[in-house]
XYZ file of C-alpha atoms in Angstrom:
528
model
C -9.668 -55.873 -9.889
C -6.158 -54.634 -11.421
C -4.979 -55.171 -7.940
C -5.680 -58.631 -8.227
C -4.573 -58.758 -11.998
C -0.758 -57.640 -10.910
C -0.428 -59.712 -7.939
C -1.920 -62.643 -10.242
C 0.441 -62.396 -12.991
C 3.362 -61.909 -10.765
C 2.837 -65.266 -8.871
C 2.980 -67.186 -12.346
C 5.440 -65.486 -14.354
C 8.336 -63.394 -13.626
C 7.875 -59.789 -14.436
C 5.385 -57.255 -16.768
C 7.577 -55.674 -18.887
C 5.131 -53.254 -20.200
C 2.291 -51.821 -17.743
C 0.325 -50.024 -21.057
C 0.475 -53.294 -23.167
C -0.362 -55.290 -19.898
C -3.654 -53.042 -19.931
C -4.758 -53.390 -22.846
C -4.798 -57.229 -22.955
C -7.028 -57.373 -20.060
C -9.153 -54.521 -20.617
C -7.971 -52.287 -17.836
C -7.541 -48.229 -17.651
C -3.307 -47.827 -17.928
C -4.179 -44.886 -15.164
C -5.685 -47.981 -12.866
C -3.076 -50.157 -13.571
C -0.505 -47.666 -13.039
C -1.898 -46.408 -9.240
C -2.283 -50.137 -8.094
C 1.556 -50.342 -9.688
C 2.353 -46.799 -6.991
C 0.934 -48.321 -4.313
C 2.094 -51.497 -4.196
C 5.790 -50.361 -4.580
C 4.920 -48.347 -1.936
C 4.989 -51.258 0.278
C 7.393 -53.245 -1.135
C 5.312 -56.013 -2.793
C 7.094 -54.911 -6.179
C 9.361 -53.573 -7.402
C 8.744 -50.934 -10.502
C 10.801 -49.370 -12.962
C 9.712 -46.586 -15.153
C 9.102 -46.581 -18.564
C 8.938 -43.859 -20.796
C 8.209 -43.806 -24.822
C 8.389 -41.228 -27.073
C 5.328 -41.227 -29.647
C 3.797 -38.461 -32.129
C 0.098 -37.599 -31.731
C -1.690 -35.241 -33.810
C -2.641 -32.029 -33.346
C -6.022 -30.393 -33.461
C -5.237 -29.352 -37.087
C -3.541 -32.865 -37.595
C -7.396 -34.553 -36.991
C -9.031 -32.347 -38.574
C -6.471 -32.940 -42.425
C -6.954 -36.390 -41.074
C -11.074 -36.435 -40.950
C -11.000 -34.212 -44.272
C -7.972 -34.742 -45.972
C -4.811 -32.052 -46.475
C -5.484 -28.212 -47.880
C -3.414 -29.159 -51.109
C -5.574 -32.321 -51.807
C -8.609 -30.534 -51.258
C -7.278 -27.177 -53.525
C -6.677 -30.178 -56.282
C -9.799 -31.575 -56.018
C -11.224 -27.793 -56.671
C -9.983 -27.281 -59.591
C -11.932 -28.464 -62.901
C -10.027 -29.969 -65.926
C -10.323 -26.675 -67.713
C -8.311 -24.488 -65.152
C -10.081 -22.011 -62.691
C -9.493 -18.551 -61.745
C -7.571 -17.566 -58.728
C -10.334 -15.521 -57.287
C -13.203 -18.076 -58.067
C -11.150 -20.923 -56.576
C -10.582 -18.852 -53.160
C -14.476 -18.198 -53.084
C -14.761 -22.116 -53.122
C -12.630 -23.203 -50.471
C -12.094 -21.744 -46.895
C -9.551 -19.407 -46.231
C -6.925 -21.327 -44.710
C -7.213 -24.237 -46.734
C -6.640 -21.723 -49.390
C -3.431 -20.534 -48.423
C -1.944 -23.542 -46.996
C -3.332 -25.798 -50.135
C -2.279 -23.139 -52.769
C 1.624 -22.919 -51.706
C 1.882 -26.541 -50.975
C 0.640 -27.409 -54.179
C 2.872 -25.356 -55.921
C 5.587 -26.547 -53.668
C 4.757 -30.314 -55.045
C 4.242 -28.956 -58.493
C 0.267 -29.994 -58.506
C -1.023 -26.617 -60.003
C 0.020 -23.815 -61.831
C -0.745 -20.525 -62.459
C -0.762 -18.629 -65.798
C -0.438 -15.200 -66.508
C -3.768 -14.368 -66.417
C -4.490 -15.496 -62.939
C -6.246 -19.191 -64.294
C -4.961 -21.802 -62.008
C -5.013 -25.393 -63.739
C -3.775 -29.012 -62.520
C -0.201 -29.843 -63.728
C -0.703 -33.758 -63.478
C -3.987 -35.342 -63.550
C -3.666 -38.225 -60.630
C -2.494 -36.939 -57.356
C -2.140 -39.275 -53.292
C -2.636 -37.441 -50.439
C -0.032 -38.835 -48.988
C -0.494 -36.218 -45.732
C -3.864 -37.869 -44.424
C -2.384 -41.112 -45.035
C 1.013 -40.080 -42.974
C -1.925 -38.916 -40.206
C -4.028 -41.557 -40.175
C -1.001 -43.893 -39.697
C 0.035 -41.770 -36.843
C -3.698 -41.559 -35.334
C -3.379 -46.055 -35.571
C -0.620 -45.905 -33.465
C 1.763 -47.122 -35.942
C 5.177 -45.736 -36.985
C 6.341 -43.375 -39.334
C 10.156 -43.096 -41.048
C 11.814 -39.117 -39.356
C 11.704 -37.870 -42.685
C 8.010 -37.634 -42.986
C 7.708 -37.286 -39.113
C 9.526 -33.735 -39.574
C 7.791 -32.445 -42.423
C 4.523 -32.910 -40.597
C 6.204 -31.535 -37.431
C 6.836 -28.138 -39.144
C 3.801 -28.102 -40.355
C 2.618 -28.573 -36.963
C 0.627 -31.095 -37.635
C 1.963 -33.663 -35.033
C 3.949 -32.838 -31.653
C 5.821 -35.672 -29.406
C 4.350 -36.693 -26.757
C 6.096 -38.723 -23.413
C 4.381 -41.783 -22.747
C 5.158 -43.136 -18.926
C 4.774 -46.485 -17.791
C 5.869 -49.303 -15.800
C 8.141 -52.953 -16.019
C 6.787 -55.058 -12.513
C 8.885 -57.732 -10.993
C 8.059 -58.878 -7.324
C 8.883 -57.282 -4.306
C 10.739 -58.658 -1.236
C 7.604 -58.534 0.318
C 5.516 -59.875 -2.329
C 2.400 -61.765 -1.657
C -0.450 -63.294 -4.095
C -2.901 -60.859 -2.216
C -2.287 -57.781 0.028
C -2.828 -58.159 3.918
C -4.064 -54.699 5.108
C -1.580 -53.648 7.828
C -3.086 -52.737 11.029
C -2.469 -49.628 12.935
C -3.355 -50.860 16.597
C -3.548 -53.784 18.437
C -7.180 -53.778 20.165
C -8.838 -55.555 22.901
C -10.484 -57.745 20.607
C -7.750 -59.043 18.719
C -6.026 -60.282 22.263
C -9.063 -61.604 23.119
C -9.668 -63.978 20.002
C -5.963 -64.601 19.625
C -5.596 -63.131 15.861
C -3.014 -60.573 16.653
C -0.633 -63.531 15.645
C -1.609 -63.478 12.142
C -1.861 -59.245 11.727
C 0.361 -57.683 10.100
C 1.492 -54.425 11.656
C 2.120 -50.704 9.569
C 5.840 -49.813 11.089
C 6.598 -46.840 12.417
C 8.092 -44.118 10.810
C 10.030 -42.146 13.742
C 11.826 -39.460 10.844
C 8.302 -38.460 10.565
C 7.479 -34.995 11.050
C 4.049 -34.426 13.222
C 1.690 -32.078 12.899
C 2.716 -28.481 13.376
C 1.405 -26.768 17.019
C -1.381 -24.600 17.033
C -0.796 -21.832 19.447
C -1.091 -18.095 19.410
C 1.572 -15.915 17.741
C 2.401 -12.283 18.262
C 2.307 -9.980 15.338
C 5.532 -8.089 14.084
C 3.946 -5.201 15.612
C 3.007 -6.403 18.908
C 6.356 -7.260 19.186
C 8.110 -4.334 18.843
C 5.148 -2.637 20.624
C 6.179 -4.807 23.782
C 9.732 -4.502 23.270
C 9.325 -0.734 23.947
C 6.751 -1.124 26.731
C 8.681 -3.629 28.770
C 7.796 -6.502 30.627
C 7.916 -5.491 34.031
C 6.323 -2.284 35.305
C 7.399 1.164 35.731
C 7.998 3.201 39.163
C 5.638 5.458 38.105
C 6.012 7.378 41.798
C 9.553 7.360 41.419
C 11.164 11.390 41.384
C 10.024 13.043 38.037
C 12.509 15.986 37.681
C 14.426 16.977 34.282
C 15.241 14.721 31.178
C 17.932 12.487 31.532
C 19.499 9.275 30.039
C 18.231 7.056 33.093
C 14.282 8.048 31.803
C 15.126 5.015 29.181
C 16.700 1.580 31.074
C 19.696 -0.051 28.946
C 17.059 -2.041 26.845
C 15.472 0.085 25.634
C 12.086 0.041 27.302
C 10.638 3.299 28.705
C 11.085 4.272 32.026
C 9.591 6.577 34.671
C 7.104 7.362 32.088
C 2.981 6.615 32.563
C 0.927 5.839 29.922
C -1.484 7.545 28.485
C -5.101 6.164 28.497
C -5.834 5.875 24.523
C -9.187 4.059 24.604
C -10.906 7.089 23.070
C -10.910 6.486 19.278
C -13.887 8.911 18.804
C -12.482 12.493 19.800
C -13.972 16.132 19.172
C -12.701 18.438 16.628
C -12.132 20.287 19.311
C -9.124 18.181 21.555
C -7.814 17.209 18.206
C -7.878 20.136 16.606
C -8.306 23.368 18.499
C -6.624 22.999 22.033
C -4.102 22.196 19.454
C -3.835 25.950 18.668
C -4.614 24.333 14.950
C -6.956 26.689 12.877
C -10.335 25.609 11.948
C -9.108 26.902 7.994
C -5.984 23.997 8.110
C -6.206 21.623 5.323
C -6.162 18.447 8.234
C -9.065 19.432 8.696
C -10.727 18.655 5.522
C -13.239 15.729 4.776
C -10.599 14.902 2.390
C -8.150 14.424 4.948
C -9.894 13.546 8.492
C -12.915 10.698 8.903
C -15.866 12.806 10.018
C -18.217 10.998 12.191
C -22.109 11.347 10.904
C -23.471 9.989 14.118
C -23.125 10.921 16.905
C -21.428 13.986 14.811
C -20.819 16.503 17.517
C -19.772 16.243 20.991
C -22.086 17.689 24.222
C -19.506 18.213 26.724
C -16.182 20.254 26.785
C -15.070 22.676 29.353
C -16.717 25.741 28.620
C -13.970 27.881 30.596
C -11.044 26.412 28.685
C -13.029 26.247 25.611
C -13.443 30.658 25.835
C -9.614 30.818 26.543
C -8.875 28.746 23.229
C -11.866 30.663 21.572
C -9.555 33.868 22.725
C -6.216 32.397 21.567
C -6.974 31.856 18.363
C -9.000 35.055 17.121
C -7.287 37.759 18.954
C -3.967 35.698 20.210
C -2.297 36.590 23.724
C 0.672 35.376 25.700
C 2.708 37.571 23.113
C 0.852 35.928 19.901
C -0.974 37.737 17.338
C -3.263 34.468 17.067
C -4.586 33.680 13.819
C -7.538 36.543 13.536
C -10.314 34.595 12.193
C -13.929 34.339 13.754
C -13.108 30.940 15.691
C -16.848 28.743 15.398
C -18.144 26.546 18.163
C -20.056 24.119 16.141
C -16.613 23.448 13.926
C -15.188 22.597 17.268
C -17.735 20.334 18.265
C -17.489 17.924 15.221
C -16.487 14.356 16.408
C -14.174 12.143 14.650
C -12.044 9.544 14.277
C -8.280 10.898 16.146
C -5.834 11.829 13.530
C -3.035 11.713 16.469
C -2.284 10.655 19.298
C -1.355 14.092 20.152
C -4.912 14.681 21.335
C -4.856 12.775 23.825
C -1.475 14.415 24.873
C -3.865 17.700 25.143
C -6.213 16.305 27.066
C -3.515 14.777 29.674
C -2.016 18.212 29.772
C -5.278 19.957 30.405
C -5.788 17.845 33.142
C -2.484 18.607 34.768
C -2.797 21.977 34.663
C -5.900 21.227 36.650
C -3.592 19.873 38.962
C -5.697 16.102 39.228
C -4.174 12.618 38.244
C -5.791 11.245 35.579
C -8.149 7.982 36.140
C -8.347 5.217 33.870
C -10.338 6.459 31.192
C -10.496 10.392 29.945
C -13.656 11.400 29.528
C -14.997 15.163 29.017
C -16.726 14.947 31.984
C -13.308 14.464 33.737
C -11.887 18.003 32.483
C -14.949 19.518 33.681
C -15.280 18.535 36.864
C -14.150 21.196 39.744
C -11.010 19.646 41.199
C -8.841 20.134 44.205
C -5.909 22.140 43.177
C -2.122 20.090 43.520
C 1.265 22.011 43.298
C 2.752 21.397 39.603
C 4.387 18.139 39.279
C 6.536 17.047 36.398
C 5.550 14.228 34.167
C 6.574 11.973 31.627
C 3.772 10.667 28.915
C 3.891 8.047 26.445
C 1.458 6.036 23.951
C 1.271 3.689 21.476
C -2.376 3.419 19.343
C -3.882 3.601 16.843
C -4.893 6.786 14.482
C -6.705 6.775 11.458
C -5.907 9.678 8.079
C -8.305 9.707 5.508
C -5.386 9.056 2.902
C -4.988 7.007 -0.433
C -4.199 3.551 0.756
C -0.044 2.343 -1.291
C 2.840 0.647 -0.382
C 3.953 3.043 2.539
C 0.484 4.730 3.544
C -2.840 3.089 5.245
C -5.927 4.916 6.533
C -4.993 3.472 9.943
C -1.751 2.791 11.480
C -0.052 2.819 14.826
C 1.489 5.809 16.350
C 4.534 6.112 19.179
C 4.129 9.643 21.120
C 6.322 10.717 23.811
C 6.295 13.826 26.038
C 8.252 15.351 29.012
C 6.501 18.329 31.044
C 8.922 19.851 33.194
C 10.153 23.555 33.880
C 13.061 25.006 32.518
C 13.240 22.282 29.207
C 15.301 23.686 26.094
C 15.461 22.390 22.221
C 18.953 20.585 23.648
C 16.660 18.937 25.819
C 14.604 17.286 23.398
C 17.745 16.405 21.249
C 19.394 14.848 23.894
C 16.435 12.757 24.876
C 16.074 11.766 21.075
C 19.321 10.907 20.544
C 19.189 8.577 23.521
C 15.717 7.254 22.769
C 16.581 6.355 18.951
C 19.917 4.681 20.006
C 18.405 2.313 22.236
C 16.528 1.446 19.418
C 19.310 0.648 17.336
C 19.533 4.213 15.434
C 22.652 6.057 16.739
C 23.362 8.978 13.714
C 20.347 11.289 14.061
C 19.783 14.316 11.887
C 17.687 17.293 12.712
C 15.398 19.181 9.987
C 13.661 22.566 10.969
C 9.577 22.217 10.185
C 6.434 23.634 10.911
C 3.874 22.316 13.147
C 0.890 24.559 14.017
C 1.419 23.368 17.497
C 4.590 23.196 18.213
C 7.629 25.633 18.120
C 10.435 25.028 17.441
C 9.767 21.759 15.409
C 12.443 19.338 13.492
C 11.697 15.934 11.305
C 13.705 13.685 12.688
C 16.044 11.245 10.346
C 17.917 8.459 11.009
C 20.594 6.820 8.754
C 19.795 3.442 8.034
C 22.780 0.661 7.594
C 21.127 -1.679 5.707
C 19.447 0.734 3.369
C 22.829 3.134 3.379
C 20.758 6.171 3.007
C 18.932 8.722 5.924
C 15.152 7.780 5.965
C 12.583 9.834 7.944
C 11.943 8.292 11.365
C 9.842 10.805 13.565
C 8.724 14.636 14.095
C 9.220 16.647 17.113
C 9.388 19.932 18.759
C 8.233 22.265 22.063
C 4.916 22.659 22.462
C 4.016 26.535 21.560
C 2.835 28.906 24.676
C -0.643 29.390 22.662
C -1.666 25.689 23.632
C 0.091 25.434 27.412
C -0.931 28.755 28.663
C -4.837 28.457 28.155
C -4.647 25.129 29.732
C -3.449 26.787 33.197
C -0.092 25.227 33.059
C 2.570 27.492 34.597
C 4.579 30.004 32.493
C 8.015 28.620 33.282
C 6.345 25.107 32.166
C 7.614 23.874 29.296
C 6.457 20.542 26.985
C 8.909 18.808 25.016
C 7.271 15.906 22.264
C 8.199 13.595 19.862
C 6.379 11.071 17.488
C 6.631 8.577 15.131
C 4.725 5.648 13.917
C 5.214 2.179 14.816
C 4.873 0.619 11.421
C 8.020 2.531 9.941
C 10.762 0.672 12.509
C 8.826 -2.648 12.346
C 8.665 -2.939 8.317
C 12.837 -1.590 8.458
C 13.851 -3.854 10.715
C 11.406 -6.709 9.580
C 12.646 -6.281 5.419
C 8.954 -5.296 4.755
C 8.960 -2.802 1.681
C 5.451 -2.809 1.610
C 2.932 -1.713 4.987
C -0.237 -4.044 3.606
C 1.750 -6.521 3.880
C 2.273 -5.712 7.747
C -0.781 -4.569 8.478
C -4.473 -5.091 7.099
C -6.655 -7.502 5.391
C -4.153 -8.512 3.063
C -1.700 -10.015 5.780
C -0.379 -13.161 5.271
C -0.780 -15.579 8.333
C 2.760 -17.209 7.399
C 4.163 -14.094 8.660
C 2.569 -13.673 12.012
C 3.381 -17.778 12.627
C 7.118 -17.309 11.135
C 8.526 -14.082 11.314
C 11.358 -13.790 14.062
C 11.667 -12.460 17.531
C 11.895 -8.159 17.292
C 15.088 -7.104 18.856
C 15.508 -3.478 17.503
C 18.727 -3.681 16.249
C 20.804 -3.706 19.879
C 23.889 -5.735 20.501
């Protein structure tokens, strides 16, 4: 119906100068009116040009002085001919209208108050020339500035923008709107009345719908990045670190991976063929995620299990140990892996067994009698997930992703495991390293590893390393001129640096936002 009331009007007389008054006059909603306007400008069958009006409208507290009348005419009307006391006169009248009406009518010189508190009427007539102002206002007619201010500080009115149109016709006016048509069917060839359609035109500079597709999270990318592409001569001559065990990229080289699919491990690969004591804090509920069922494991190697029993309460291999009564059952607890590192036990237990691992590392594997293999070298590497019980911020999560590296070989030194650093961390994009001495119960020596960061122009913590300790090789069966050189770091700490992300939930977690996994750019470490 308003369509029809435009496109009538227009096709008699020349323009609508005012879209609100045109509403009124026919009965019409100005919001109708004023959507039929948008659209048909849309298309061209007008042309519209805004309108805007300033106009005052009252406030709540403008209606209600309007409905009742203002605080100093009602204060007037309260007091009797005689005069009234203050006190009885603010019992009459509400609190507000109290204050406001007792300073405005002193203002105006209505009332007056004697020494002795008795407020009495100065003239005996008074307007209330407020409510009038208001009512005025609330008709839609004007008011002179003067008055319009005063009731503006008294916040009693505020502007308000009113928007509207003027309508004149369009070069493509008509008296009534032909729907455009989309496509041309069979049916309108058939009956001929694709002659009198009218067609939508295209709009080539419009953008189509975005494609749906996977997309690879920040930290599958750099997690590929440092796996590589193509795969690894994993029979290729294992001998001594050196810089061709990383190719130019980047990538890892000559090193097999280690089979992580155990999330579940015992207390006792995480923990004790760690040569960790069952007293260490990590191994507090408050620390590690206890499982309650299954809770203990049913299958280690009992052999290796004595020897590590042995290691720990008495010590050997020229250690004291740690001279505490060592406890199966504490050993047998299963949880979720705190490290990576357990697996690294495992795969080193195995080797010393002198098998090749299979696919999956089970207990049943280290158990098993196997044939016995001269000692060969090898390189190990992983990337998985662990999980801390820890207190969830910006830079901690009770699950993240950790990056473990290790080189078994005989005759390896601490300036081993610094040169392989250095040349791991500057194929990442991290050339000045610093070394910090630590303590690992595992490990000895052990250094935190820091890198100095350009953008951030400061040395952040990137890793932690060290040599495996003689109280965890030599119980496995591993050679005594064997030596185990490790490092490890998480993959979340590179990724959020060289991603600008300040904060890890936003990386990785519930809280992610899609945009970033659809958006964020291709991961290339920081290399030339």
């Amino acid at each position: 119906m308003a369509e029809e009331a435009v496109l009538g009007f227009l096709e008699k007389n020349e323009e609508i100068t005012d879209s609100g008054q045109f509403a009124d006059e026919r009965g019409l909603s100005h919001d109708e009116i004023v959507n039929v306007i948008k659209s048909l400008n849309g298309f061209r069958l007008v042309d519209a040009q805004d309108i805007k009006k300033e106009k005052w409208v009252l406030t709540e507290e403008g209606a209600t002085y309007a409905a009742t009348g203002s605080p100093e005419f009602q204060l007037f009307l309260a007091i009797p001919e005689e005069g009234i006391s203050r006190e009885e006169l603010q019992r009459k009248l509400d609190a507000s209208v109290f204050k406001i009406g007792f300073q405005q009518g002193i203002k105006n010189k209505w009332i007056e108050m004697g020494k002795s508190q008795l407020v009495s009427r100065k003239v005996q007539k008074v307007d209330d020339k407020v409510k009038d102002l208001l009512l005025q206002i609330q008709g839609g007619k004007a008011i002179n500035r003067e008055d319009a201010d005063a009731l503006k500080r008294r916040k009693l009115i505020a502007p308000q923008t009113w928007k509207g149109y003027s309508v004149k016709k369009g070069p493509k006016y008509a008296p009534k709107r032909k729907k455009a048509v989309t496509d041309l069917t069979r049916d309108n060839l058939l009956r001929g009345d694709w002659k009198d359609l009218e067609f939508k035109e295209y709009n080539f500079l419009a953008k189509g719908l975005p494609p749906e597709g996977g997309h690879l999270h920040p930290l599958l990318k750099a997690r590929m990045y440092l796996l590589g592409t193509s795969s690894f001569p994993l029979n290729a001559p294992c001998t001594k670190a050196n810089p061709d065990d990383f190719s130019s990229n980047g990538k890892l080289r000559r090193f097999e991976e280690m089979p992580t699919n155990n999330y579940v491990e015992s207390s006792f690969w995480n923990f004790d063929a760690l040569f960790q004591p069952q007293q260490h804090p990590a191994r507090d509920s408050h620390d590690t995620f206890f499982l309650q069922e299954p809770s203990t494991t049913k299958l280690l190697p009992e052999d290796y299990v004595e020897r590590v029993k042995q290691i720990h309460e008495s010590g050997g291999y020229d250690s004291r140990g740690y001279g505490y009564v060592w406890k199966r059952e504490e050993a047998n607890k299963n949880l979720l892996r705190t490290h990576t590192t357990a697996v690294s036990s495992r795969m080193l237990y195995l080797l010393a067994q002198h098998s090749p691992p299979g696919p999956a590392l089970r207990d049943e594997d280290a158990i098993t009698n196997l044939d016995p293999q001269p000692f060969a070298p090898k390189r190990y590497y992983s990337i998985d997930r662990v999980f801390r019980n820890e207190a969830v911020d910006r830079t901690h999560l009770a699950e993240f992703h950790q990056i473990e590296g290790l080189i078994c070989d005989r005759g390896l030194s601490l300036g081993d495991l610094q040169g392989v650093l250095h040349d791991f961390f500057s194929r990442l994009g991290m050339s000045k390293l610093r070394f910090k001495p630590a303590y690992n119960p595992y490990t000895e020596p052990s250094m935190e590893i820091f890198g100095y960061h350009e953008g951030f122009k400061k040395w952040v913590e990137i890793g932690n390393s060290g040599m495996f300790r003689p109280e965890m090789l030599r119980p496995m069966g591993l050679p005594e001129d064997v030596q185990v050189i490790a490092w490890g770091l998480s993959l979340e700490r590179p990724t959020m640096i060289l991603y600008g992300i300040d904060n890890i939930r936003d990386l990785f977690g519930h809280k992610v936002n899609l945009d970033l996994i659809k958006s964020n750019p291709t991961c290339r470490l920081g290399l030339q």
